[in-house]
mmCIF file of C-alpha atoms in Angstrom:
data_model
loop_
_atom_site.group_PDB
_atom_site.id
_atom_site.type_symbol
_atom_site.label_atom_id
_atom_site.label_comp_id
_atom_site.label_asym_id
_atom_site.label_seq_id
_atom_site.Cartn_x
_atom_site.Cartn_y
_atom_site.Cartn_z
ATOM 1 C CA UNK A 1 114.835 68.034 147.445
ATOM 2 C CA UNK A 2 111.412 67.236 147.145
ATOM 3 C CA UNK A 3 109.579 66.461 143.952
ATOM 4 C CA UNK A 4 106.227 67.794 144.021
ATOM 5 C CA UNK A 5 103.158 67.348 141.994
ATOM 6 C CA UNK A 6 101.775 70.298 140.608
ATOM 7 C CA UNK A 7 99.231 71.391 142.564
ATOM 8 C CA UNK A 8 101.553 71.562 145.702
ATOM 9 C CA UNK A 9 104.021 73.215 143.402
ATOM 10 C CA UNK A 10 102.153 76.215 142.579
ATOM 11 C CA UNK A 11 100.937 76.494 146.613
ATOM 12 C CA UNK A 12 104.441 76.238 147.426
ATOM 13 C CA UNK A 13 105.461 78.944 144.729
ATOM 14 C CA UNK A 14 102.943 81.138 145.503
ATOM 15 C CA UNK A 15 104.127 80.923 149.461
ATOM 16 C CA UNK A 16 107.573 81.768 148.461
ATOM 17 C CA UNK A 17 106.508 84.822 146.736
ATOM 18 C CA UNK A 18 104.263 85.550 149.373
ATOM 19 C CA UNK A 19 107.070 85.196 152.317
ATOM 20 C CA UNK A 20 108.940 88.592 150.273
ATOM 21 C CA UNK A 21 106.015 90.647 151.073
ATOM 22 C CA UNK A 22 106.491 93.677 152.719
ATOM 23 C CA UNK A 23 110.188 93.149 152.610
ATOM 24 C CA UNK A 24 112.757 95.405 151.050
ATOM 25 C CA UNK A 25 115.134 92.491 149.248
ATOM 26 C CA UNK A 26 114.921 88.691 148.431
ATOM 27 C CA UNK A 27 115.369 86.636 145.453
ATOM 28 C CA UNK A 28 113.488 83.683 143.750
ATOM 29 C CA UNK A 29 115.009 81.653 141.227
ATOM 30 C CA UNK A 30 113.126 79.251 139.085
ATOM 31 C CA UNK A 31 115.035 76.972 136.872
ATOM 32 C CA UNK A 32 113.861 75.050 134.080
ATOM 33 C CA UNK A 33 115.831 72.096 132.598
ATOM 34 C CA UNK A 34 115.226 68.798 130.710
ATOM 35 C CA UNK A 35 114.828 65.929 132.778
ATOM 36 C CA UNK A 36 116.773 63.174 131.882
ATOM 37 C CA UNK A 37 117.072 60.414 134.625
ATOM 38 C CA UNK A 38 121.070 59.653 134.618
ATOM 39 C CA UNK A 39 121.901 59.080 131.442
ATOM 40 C CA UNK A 40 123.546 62.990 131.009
ATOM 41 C CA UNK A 41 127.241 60.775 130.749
ATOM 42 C CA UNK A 42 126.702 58.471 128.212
ATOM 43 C CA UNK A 43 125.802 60.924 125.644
ATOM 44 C CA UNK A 44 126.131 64.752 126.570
ATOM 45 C CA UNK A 45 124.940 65.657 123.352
ATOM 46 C CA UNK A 46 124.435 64.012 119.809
ATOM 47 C CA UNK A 47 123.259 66.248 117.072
ATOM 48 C CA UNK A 48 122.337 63.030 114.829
ATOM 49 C CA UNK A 49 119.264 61.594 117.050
ATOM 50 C CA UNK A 50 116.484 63.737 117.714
ATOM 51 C CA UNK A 51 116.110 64.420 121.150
ATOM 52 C CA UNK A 52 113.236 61.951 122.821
ATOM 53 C CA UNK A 53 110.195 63.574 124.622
ATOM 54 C CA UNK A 54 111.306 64.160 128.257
ATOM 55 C CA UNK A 55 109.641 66.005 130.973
ATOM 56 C CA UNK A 56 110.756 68.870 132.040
ATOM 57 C CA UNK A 57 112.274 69.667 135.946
ATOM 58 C CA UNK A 58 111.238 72.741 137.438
ATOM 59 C CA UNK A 59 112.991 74.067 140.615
ATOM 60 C CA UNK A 60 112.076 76.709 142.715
ATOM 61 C CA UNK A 61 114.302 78.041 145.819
ATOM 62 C CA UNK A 62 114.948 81.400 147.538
ATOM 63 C CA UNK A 63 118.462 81.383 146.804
ATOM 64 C CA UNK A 64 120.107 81.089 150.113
ATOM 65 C CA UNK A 65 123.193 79.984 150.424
ATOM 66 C CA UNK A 66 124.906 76.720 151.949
ATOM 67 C CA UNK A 67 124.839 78.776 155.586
ATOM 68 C CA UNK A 68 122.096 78.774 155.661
ATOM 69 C CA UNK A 69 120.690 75.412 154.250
ATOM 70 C CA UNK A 70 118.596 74.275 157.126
ATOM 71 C CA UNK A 71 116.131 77.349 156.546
ATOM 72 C CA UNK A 72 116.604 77.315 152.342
ATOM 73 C CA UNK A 73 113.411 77.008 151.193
ATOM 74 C CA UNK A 74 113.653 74.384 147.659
ATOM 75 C CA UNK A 75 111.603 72.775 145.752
ATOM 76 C CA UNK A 76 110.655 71.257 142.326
ATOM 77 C CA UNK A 77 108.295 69.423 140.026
ATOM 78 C CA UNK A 78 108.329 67.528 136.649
ATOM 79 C CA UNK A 79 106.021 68.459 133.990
ATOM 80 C CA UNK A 80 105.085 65.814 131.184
ATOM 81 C CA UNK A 81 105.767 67.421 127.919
ATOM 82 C CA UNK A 82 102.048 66.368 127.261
ATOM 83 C CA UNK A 83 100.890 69.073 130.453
ATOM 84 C CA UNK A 84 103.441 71.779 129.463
ATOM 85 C CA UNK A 85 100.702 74.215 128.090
ATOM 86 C CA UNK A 86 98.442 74.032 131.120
ATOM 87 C CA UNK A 87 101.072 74.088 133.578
ATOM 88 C CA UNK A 88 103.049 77.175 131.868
ATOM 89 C CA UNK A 89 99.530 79.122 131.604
ATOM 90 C CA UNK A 90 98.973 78.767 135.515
ATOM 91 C CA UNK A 91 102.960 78.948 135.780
ATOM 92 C CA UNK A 92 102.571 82.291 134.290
ATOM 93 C CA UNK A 93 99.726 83.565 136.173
ATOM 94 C CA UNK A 94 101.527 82.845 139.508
ATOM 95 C CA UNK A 95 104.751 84.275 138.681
ATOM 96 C CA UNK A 96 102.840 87.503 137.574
ATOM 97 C CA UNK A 97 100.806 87.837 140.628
ATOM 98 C CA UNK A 98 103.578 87.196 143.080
ATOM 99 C CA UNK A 99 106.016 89.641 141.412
ATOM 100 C CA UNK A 100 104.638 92.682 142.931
ATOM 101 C CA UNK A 101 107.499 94.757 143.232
ATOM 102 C CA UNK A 102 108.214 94.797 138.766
ATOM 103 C CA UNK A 103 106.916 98.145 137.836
ATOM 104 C CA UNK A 104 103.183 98.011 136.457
ATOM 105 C CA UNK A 105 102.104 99.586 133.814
ATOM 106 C CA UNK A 106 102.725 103.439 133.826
ATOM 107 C CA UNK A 107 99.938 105.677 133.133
ATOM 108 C CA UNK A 108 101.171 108.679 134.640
ATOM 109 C CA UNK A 109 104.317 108.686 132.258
ATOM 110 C CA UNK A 110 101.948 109.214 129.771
ATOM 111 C CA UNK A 111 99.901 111.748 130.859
ATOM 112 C CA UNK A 112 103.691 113.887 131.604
ATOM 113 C CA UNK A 113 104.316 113.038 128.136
ATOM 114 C CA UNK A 114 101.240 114.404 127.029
ATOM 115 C CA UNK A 115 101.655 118.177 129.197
ATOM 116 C CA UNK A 116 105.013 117.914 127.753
ATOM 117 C CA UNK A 117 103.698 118.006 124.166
ATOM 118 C CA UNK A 118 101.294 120.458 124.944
ATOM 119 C CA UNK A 119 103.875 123.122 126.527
ATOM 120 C CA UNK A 120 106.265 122.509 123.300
ATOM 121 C CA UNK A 121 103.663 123.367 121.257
ATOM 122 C CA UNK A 122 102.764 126.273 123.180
ATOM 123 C CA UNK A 123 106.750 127.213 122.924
ATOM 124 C CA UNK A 124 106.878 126.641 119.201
ATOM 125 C CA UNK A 125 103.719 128.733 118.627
ATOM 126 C CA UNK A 126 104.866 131.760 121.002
ATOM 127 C CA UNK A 127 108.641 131.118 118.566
ATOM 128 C CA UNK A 128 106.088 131.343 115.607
ATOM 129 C CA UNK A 129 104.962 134.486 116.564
ATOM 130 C CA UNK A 130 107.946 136.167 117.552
ATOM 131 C CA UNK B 1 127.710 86.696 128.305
ATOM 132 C CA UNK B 2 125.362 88.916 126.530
ATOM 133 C CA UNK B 3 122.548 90.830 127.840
ATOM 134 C CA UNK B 4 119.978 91.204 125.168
ATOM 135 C CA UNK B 5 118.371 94.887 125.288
ATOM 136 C CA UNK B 6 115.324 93.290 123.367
ATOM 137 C CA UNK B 7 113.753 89.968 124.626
ATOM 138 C CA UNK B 8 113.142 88.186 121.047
ATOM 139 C CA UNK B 9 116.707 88.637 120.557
ATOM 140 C CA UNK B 10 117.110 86.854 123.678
ATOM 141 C CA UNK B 11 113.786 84.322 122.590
ATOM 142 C CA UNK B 12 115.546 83.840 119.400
ATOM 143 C CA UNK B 13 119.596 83.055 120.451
ATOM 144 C CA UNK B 14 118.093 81.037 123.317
ATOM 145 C CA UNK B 15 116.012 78.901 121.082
ATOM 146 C CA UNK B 16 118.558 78.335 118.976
ATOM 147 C CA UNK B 17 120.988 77.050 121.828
ATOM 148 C CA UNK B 18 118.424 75.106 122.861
ATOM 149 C CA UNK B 19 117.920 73.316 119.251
ATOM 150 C CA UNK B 20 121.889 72.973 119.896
ATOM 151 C CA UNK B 21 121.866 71.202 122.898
ATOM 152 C CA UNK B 22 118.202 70.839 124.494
ATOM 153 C CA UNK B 23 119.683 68.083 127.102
ATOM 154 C CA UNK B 24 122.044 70.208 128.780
ATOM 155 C CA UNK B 25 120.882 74.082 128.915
ATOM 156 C CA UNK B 26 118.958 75.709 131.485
ATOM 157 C CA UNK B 27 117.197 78.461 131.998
ATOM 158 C CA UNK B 28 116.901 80.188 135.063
ATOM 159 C CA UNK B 29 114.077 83.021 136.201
ATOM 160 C CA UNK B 30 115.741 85.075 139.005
ATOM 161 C CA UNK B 31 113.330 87.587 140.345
ATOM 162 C CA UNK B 32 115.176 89.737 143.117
ATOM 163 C CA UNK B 33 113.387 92.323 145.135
ATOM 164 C CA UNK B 34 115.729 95.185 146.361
ATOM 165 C CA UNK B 35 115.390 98.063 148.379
ATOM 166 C CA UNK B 36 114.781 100.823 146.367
ATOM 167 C CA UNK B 37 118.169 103.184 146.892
ATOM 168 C CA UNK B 38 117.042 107.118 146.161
ATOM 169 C CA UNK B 39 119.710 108.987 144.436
ATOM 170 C CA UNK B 40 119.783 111.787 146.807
ATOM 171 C CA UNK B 41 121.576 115.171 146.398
ATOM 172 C CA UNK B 42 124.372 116.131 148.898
ATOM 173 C CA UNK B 43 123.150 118.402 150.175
ATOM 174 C CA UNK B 44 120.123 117.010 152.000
ATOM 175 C CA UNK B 45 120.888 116.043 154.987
ATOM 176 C CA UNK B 46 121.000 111.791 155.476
ATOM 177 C CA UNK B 47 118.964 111.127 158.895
ATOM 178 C CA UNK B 48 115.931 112.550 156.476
ATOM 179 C CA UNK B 49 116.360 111.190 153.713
ATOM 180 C CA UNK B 50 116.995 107.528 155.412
ATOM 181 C CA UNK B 51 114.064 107.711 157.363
ATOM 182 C CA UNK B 52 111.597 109.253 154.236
ATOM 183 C CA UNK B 53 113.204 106.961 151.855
ATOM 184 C CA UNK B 54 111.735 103.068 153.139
ATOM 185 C CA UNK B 55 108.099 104.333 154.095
ATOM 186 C CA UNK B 56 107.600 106.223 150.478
ATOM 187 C CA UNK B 57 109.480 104.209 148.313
ATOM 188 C CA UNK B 58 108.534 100.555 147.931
ATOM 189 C CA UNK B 59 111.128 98.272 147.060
ATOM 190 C CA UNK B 60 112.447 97.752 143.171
ATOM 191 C CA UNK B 61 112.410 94.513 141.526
ATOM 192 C CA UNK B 62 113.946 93.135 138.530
ATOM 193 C CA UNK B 63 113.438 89.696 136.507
ATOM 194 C CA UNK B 64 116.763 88.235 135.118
ATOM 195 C CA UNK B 65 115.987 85.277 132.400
ATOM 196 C CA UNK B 66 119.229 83.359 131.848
ATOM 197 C CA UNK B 67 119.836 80.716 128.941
ATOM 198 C CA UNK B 68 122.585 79.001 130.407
ATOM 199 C CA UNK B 69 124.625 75.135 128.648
ATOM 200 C CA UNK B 70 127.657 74.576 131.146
ATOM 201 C CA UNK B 71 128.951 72.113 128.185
ATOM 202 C CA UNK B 72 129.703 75.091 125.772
ATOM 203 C CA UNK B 73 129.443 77.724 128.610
ATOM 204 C CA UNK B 74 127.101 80.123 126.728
ATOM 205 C CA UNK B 75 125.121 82.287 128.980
ATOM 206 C CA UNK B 76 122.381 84.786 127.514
ATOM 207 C CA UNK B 77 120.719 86.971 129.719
ATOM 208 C CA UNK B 78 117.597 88.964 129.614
ATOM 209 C CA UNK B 79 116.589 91.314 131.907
ATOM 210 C CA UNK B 80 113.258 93.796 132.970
ATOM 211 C CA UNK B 81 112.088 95.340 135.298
ATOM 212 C CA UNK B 82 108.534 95.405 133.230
ATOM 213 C CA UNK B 83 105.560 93.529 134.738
ATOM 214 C CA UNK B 84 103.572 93.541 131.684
ATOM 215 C CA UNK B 85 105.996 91.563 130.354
ATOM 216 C CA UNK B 86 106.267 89.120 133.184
ATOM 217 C CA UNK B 87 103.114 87.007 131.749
ATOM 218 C CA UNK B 88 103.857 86.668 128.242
ATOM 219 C CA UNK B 89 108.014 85.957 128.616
ATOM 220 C CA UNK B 90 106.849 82.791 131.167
ATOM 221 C CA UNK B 91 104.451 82.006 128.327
ATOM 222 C CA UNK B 92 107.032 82.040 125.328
ATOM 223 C CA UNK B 93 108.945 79.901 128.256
ATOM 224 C CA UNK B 94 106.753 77.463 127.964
ATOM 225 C CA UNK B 95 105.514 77.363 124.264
ATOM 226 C CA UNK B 96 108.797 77.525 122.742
ATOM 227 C CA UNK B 97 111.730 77.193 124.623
ATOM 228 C CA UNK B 98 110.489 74.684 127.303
ATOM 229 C CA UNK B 99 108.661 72.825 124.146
ATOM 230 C CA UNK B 100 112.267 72.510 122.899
ATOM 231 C CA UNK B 101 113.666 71.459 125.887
ATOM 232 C CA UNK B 102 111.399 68.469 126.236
ATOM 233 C CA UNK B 103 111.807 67.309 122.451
ATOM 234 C CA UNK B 104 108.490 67.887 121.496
ATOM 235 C CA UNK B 105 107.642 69.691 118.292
ATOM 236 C CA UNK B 106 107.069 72.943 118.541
ATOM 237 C CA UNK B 107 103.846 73.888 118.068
ATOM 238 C CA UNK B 108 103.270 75.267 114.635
ATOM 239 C CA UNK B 109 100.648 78.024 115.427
ATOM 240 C CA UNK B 110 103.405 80.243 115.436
ATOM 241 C CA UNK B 111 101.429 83.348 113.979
ATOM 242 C CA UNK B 112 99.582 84.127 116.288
ATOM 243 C CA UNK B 113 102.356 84.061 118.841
ATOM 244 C CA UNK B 114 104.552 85.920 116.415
ATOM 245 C CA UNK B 115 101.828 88.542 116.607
ATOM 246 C CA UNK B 116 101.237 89.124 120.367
ATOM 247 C CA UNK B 117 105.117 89.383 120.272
ATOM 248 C CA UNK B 118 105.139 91.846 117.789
ATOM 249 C CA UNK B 119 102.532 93.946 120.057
ATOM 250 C CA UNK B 120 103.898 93.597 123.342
ATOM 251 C CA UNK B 121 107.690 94.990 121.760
ATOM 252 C CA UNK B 122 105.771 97.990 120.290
ATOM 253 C CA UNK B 123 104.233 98.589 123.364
ATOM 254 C CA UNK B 124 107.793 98.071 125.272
ATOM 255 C CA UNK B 125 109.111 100.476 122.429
ATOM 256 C CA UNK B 126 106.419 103.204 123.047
ATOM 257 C CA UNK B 127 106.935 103.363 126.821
ATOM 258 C CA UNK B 128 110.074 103.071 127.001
ATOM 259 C CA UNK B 129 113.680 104.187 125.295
ATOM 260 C CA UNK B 130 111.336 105.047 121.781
ATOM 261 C CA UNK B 131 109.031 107.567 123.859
ATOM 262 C CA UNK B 132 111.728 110.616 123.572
ATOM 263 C CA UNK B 133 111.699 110.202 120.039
ATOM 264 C CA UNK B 134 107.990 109.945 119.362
ATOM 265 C CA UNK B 135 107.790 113.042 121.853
ATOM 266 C CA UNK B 136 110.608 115.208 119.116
ATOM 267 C CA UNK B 137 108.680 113.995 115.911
ATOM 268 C CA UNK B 138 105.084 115.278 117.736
ATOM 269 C CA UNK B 139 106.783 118.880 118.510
ATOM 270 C CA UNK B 140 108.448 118.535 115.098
ATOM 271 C CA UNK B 141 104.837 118.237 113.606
ATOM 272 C CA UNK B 142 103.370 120.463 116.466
ATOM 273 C CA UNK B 143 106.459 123.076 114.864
ATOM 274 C CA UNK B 144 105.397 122.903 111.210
ATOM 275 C CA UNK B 145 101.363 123.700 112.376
ATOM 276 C CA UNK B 146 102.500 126.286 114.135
ATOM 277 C CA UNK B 147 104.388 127.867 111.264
ATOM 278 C CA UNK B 148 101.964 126.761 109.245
ATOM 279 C CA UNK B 149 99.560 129.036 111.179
ATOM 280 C CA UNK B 150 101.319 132.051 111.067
ATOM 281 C CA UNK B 151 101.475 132.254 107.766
ATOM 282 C CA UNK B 152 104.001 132.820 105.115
ATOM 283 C CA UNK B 153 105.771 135.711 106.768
ATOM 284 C CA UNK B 154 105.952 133.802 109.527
ATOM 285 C CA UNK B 155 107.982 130.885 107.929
ATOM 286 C CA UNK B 156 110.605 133.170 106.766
ATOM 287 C CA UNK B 157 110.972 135.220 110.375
ATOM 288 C CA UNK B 158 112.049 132.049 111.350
ATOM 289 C CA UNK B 159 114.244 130.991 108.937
ATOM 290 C CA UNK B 160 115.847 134.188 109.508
ATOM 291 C CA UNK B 161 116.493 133.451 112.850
ATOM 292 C CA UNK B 162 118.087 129.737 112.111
ATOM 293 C CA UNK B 163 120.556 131.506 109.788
ATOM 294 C CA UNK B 164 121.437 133.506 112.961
#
């Protein structure tokens, strides 16, 4: 798995998104994990010391499975806790734009709610006068 | 293995796992595209409705955030299907959680992130399971005009008709 710098991150995330255009199923997993270089054994977890600055690993794949390893597409970067602000704000950009298929804002539900309202009241009113 | 309905419930359970154990949990994005299955009646016949179905309806997507620390095996899950929320829950990712995760302090400007949080969930609220309710209180109110309205003999025809 290759560790990428940034810049080739994001081209390579936004490709991934990109290759599910137009198609009617596919998955993208991003997972986001401190990166500690080995030393997980020794201590697993000690409440006592504060935990040292560490970047962070970011992978990226398509979530195919073993059978299919030669075409998996997988991929990662570290960010420096000092960079986590700027990446995460581009992070977020491209994750927005390449979700497509998430359902956008609704105006129309609004403007349903909206008749809605107006034929209750025009129900009530006609009850009113009965 | 909850699934939170609201995502600071899920922000705030996943933080504190993280305080917990910051060198060992994860937290995975899955974004999976599907194709969007129409609930069709009976009795329309199939060949139609499998041809009309992939042309008009674009595919569905959904965004799963999982908080997962394979030490303690605690999982929390999040999950939308929102893309207005897509930009600000990578953001909180990354101010809070991922802050967290990489043992730096986080930051302390917390207000104003409290805030957009606090406007995004009553947006979420007002589109979403809240908008029936809103819609009963406005015919509630739209009810009382009415009566209003008509008048004192009005009101009581009606409460005649409630007794009823």
């Amino acid at each position: 798995m290759a560790v990428l710098s940034q810049d080739e991150f994001f081209v390579k995330l936004t490709e991934l998104f990109r290759s599910h255009d137009g198609k009617d199923h596919g998955e993208v997993f991003l997972t986001q994990k401190r990166f500690t270089a080995g030393d997980t054994t020794t201590s697993p977890c000690d409440p006592a010391e504060p935990p040292k600055p560490a970047p962070i690993l970011i992978r990226a794949t398509d979530g195919q499975s073993k059978d299919d390893r030669a075409s998996k597409i997988k991929f990662s970067t570290l960010v420096q806790p000092d960079d986590l602000d700027s990446f995460y704000a581009r992070y977020a950009e491209v994750c927005r734009a390449g979700m497509a298929t998430l359902k956008p804002r609704d105006r129309t539900k609004r403007r349903k709610n909206k008749k809605k309202k107006v034929g209750g009241a025009g129900q009530t009113s006609m009850r009113a006068v009965e | 293995m909850p699934t939170y309905a609201k995502s600071e419930d899920w922000l705030l359970q996943s933080s504190l796992l993280l305080e917990a154990r910051p060198e060992t949990t994860r937290i995975t994005t899955r974004y999976t595209i599907r194709p969007h299955i129409r609930r069709t009646k009976k009795s329309s016949p199939p060949p139609s409705s499998s041809s009309d179905a992939p042309s008009t309806n674009p595919p569905r997507g959904h965004l799963e955030l999982k908080t997962y620390d394979p030490v303690s095996g605690a999982c929390l899950k999040y999950r939308t299907v929102k893309l207005a929320e897509v930009g600000r829950l990578m953001q909180l990712l990354g101010n809070r959680l991922a802050r967290t995760q990489a043992g730096v302090p986080v930051r302390e400007d917390g207000e104003a992130g409290e805030d957009v949080v606090m406007a995004d969930a009553a947006g979420e609220a007002g589109s979403g399971v809240a908008t029936p309710v809103g819609g009963g209180g406005e015919k509630g109110v739209a009810d009382k005009a009415a009566g209003g309205g008509g008048g004192g003999g009005g009101g009581k025809g009606r409460k005649k008709k409630g007794k009823r």
